[in-house]
CSV table of C-alpha atoms in Angstrom, one decimal:
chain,number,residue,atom,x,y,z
A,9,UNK,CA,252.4,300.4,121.4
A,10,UNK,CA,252.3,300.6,117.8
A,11,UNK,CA,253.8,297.1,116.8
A,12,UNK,CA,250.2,294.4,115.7
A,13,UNK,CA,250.5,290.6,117.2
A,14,UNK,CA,248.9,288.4,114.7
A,15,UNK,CA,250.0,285.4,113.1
A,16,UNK,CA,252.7,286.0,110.3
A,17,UNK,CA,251.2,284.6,107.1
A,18,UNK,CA,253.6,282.3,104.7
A,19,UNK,CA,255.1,285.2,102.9
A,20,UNK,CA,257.2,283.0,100.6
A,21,UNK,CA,254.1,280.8,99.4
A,22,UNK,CA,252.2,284.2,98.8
A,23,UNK,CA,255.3,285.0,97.2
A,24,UNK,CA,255.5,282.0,94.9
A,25,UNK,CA,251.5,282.3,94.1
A,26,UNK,CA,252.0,285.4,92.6
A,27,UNK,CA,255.0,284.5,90.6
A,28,UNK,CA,253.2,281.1,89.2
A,29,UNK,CA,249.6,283.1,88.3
A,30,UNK,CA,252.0,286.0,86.5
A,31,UNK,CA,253.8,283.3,84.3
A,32,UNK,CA,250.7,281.6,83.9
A,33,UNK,CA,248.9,284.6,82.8
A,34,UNK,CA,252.0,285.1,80.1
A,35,UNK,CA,251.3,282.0,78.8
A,36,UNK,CA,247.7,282.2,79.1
A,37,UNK,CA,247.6,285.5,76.9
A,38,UNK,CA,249.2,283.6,74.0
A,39,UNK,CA,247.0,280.7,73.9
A,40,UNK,CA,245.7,280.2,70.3
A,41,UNK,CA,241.7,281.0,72.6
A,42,UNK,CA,238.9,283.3,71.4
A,43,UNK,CA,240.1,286.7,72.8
A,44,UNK,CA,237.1,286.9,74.9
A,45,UNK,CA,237.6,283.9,76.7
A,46,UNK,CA,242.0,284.8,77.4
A,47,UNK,CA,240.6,288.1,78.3
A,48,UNK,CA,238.4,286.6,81.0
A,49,UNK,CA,240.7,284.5,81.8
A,50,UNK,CA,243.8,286.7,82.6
A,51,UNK,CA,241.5,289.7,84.2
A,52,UNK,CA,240.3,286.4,86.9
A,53,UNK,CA,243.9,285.5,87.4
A,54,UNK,CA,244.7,289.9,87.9
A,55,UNK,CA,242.2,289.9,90.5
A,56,UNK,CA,243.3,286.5,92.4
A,57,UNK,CA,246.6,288.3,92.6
A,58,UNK,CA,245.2,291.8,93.6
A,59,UNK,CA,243.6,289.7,96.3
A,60,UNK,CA,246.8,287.9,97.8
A,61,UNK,CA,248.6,291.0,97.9
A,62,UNK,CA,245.6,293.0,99.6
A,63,UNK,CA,244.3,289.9,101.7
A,64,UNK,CA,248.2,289.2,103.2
A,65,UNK,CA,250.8,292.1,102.0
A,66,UNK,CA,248.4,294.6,103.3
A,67,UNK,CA,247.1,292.2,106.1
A,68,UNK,CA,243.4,292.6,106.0
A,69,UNK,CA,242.8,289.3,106.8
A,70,UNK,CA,244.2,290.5,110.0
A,71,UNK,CA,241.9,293.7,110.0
A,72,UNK,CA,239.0,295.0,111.9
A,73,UNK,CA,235.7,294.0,109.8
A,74,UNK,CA,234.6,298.1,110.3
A,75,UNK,CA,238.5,299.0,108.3
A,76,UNK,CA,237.7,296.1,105.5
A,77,UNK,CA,234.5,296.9,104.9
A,78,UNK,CA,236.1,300.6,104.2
A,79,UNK,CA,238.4,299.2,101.9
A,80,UNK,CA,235.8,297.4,100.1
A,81,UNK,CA,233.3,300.4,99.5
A,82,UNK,CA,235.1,301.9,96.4
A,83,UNK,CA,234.9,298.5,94.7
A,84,UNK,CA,231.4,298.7,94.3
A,85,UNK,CA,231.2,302.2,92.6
A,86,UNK,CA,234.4,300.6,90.5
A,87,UNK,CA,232.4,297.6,89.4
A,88,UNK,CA,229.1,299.7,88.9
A,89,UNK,CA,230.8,302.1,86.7
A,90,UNK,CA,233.3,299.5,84.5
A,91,UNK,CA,229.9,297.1,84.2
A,92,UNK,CA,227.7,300.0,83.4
A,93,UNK,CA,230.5,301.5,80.8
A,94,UNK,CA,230.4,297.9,79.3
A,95,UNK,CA,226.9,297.8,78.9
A,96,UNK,CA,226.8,301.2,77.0
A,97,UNK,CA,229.5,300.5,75.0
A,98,UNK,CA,227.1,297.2,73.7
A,99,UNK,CA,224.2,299.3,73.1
A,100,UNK,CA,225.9,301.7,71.1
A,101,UNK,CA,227.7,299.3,68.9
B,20,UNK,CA,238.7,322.2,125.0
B,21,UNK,CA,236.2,323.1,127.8
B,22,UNK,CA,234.5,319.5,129.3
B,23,UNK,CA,231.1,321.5,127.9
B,24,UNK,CA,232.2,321.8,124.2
B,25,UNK,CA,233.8,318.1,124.7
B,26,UNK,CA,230.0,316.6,125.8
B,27,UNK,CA,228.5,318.6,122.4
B,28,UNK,CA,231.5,317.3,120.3
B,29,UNK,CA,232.6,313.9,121.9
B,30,UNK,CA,235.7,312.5,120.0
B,31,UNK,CA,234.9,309.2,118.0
B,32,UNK,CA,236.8,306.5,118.2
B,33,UNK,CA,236.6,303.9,115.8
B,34,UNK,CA,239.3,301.5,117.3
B,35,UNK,CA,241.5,301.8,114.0
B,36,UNK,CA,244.8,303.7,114.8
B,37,UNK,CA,244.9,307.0,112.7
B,38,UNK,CA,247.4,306.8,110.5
B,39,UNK,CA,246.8,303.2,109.4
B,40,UNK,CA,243.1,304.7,108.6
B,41,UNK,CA,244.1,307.6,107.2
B,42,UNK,CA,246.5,305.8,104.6
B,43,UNK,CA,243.5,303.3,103.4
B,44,UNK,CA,241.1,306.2,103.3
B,45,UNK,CA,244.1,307.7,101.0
B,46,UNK,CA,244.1,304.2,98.7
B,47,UNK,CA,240.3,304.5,98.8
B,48,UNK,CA,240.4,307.1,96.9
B,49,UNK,CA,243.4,306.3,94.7
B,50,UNK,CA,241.7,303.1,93.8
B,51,UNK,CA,238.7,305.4,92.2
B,52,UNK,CA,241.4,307.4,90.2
B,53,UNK,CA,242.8,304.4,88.8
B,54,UNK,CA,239.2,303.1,88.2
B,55,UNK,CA,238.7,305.9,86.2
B,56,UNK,CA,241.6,305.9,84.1
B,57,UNK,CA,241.3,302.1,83.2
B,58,UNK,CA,237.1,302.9,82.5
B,59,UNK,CA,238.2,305.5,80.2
B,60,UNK,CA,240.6,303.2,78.7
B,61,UNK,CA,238.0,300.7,78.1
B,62,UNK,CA,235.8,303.0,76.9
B,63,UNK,CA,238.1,303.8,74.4
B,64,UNK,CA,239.4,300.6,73.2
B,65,UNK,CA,235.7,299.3,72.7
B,66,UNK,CA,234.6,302.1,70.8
B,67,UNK,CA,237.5,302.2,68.5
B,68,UNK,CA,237.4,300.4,65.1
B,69,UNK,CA,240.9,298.8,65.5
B,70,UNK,CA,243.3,298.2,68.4
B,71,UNK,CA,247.0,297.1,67.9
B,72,UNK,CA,248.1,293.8,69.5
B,73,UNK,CA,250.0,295.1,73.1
B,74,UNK,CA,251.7,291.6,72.8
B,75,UNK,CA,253.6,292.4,69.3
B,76,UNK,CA,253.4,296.3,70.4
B,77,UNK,CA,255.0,296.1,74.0
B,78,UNK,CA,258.1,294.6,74.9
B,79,UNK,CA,256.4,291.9,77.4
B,80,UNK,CA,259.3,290.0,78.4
B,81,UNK,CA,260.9,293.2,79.9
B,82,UNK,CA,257.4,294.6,81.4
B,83,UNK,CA,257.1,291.2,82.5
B,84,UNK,CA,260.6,291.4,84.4
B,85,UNK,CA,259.3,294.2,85.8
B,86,UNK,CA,256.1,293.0,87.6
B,87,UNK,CA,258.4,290.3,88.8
B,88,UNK,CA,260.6,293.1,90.6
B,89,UNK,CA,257.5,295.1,92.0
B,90,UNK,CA,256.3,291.4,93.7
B,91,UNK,CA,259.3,290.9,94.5
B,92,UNK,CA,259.7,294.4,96.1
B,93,UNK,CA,256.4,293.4,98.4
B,94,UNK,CA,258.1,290.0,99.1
B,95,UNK,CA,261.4,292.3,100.7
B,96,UNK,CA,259.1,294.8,102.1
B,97,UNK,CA,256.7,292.1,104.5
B,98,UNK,CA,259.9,290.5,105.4
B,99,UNK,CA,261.2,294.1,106.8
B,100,UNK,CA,258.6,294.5,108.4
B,101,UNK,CA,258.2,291.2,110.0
B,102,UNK,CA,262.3,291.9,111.1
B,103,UNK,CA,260.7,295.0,112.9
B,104,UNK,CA,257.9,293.6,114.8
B,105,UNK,CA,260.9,290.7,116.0
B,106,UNK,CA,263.5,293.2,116.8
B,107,UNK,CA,265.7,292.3,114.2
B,108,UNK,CA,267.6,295.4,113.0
B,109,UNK,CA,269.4,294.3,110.6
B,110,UNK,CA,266.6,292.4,108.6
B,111,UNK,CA,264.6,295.0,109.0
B,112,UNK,CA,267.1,297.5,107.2
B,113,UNK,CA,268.6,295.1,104.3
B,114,UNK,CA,264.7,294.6,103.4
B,115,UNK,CA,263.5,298.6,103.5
B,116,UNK,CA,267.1,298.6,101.6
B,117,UNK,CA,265.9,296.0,99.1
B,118,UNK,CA,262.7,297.4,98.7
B,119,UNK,CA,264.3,301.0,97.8
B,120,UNK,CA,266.6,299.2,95.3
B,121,UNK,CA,264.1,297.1,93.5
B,122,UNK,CA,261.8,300.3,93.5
B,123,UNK,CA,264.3,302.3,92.0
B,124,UNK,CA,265.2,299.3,89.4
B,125,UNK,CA,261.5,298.9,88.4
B,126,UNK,CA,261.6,302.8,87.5
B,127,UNK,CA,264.7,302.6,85.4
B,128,UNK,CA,263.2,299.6,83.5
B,129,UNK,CA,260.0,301.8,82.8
B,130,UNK,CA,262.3,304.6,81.3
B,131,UNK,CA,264.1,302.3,79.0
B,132,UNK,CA,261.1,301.0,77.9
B,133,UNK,CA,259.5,304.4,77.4
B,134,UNK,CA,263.0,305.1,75.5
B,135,UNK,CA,263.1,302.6,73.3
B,136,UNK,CA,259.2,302.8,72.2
B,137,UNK,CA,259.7,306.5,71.4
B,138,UNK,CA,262.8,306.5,69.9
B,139,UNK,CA,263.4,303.3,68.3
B,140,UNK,CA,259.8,302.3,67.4
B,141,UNK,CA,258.3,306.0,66.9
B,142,UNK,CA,255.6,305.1,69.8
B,143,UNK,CA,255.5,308.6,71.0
B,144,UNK,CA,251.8,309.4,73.0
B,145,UNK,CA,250.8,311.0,70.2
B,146,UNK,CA,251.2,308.5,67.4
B,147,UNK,CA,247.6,306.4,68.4
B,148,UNK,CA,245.0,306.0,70.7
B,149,UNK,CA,246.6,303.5,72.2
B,150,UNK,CA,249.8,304.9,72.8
B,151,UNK,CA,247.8,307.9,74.0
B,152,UNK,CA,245.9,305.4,76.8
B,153,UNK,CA,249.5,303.3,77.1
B,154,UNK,CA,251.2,306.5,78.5
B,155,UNK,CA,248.7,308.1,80.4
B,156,UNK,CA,248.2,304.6,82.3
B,157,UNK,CA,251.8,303.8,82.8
B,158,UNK,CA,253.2,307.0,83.1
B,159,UNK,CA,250.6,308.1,86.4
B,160,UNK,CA,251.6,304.5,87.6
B,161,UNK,CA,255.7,305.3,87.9
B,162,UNK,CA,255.0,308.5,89.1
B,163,UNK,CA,253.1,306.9,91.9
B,164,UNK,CA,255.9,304.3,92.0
B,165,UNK,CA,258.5,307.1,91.9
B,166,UNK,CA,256.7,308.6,95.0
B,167,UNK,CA,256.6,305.1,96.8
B,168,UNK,CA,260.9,305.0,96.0
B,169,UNK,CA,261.2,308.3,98.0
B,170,UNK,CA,258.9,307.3,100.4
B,171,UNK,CA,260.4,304.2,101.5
B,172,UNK,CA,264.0,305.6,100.9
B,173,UNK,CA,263.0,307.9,104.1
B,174,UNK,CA,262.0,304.8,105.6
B,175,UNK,CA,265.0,303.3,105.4
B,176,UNK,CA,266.8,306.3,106.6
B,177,UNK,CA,264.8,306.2,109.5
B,178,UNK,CA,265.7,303.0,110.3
B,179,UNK,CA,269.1,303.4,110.1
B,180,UNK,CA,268.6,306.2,112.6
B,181,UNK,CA,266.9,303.6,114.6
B,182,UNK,CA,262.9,304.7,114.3
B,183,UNK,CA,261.8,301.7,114.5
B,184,UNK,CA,261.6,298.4,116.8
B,185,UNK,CA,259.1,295.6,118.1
B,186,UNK,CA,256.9,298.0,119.9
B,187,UNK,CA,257.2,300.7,116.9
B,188,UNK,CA,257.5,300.2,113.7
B,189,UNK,CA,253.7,301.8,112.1
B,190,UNK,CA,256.0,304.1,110.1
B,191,UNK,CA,257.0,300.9,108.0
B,192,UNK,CA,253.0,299.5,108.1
B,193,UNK,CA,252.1,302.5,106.7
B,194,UNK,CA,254.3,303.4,103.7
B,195,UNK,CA,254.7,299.5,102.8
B,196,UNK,CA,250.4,299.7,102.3
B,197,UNK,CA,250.8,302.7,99.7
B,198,UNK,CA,253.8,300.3,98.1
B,199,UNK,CA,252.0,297.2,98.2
B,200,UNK,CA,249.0,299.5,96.6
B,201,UNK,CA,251.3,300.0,94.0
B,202,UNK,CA,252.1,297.1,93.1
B,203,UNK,CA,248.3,295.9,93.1
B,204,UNK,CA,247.7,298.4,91.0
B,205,UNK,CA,250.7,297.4,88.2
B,206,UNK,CA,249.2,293.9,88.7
B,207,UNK,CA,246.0,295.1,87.2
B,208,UNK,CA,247.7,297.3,84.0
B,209,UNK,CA,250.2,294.7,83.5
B,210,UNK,CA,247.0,292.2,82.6
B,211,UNK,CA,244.8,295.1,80.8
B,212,UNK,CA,247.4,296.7,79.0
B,213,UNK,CA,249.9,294.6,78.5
B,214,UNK,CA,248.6,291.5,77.9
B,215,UNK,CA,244.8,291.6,77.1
């Protein structure tokens, strides 16, 4: 059997999340802020949505810990290099 | 396979069902070639001495519009599914059917967009760094869209040839994780491209 029984999440409220934090970030990215701070700002809001949509669209929350923890793994080299990138972009400047 | 060469080479299981883990180890490794493209375009923006404004560059009303479709899209695509795991044919082929449409919709969106840039405003990939970075970025991202289109467009063909029910329906599970990827994925450039 190929169908999954777990509990169907609230689609339309992870629905209506994503549309609220995408107009929110629109308005966010015009706000008369430092650009540091709007850029911090929107990139947190970008990654609470890329976490709905992975955590309940694509059901891990509903996954073995073994298939998340897969999923996770690349994050880490993605972090390490964007932080590390960061870091030597500083220095050189 | 002899029961000999089975005891040297027992077959692992790791209780996650093949295709399902074969698909994520897929997005694995597509989330490293994104993460690569948006380093590079970091790397890039930082060490360059000036940067145009993407909010007076892009049109972000219409780009905007368009993330609005591709969540949508992911909104029609759960619901088909859910329709399968219940047995409800019908939902379950007017959601695949959205999700085609919306797909296809976001990609001709994208293509006006690129028109208009390149022929009204002379934003051609060439003309700056950033437009350089803007196209690469975009551009891989529709063609990975365009490739989700076609894949849930067989989907939904096979739906209407009756594939899929309550007990079976992974073909949906499946191709709606590479869509939902893809729409992730916009979720991320729409902020660092568009916006930041």
């Amino acid at each position: 059997m190929s169908s999954e029984s777990h509990p169907q999440p609230n689609y339309g409220a992870i629905f209506l999340a994503l549309l609220f934090f995408t107009i929110v970030e629109i308005f966010a990215a015009n706000m008369p802020l430092p650009k540091l701070y709007v850029a911090l700002v929107l990139i947190a809001f970008a990654l609470v949505k890329a976490a709905l949509v992975a955590i309940f669209y694509m059901h891990l929350k509903f996954e073995k810990l073994k298939l998340t923890l897969i999923v996770l793994s690349p994050f880490i080299f993605a972090a390490i290099l964007v932080l590390l990138v960061g870091f030597d972009i500083r220095q050189a400047h | 396979m002899s029961d000999a060469a089975h005891a040297i080479h027992p077959t692992e299981n790791i209780g996650i069902e093949s295709r399902k883990l074969g698909m994520w180890l897929f997005l694995v490794s597509e989330v490293m070639f994104f993460t690569g493209v948006i380093g590079a375009y970091i790397v890039l923006r930082q060490a360059a001495p000036s940067w145009p404004d993407p909010l007076t560059t892009l049109n972000i009303p219409l780009t905007a519009f368009n993330t609005f479709l591709l969540i949508v899209s992911s909104a029609t695509l759960v619901k088909g599914l859910e329709s399968a795991r219940n047995n409800d044919q019908e939902g379950m082929q007017v959601g695949l059917f959205l999700t085609v449409l919306i797909g296809a919709l976001f990609l001709s969106i994208q293509a006006y967009e690129y028109h208009e840039l390149m022929h009204v405003q002379k934003f051609t990939p060439s003309s700056s760094l950033f437009a350089t970075c803007f196209f690469t970025m975009t551009g891989f991202h529709g063609l990975h869209v365009l490739g989700g289109v076609i894949t849930m467009l067989i989907v939904f063909i096979n739906s209407l040839r009756g594939r899929y029910s309550a007990a079976e329906n992974r073909g949906i599970e499946v191709a709606g994780l590479y869509w939902h990827f893809v729409d992730l994925v916009w979720i991320i450039l729409f902020t660092i491209v568009y916006l930041i």
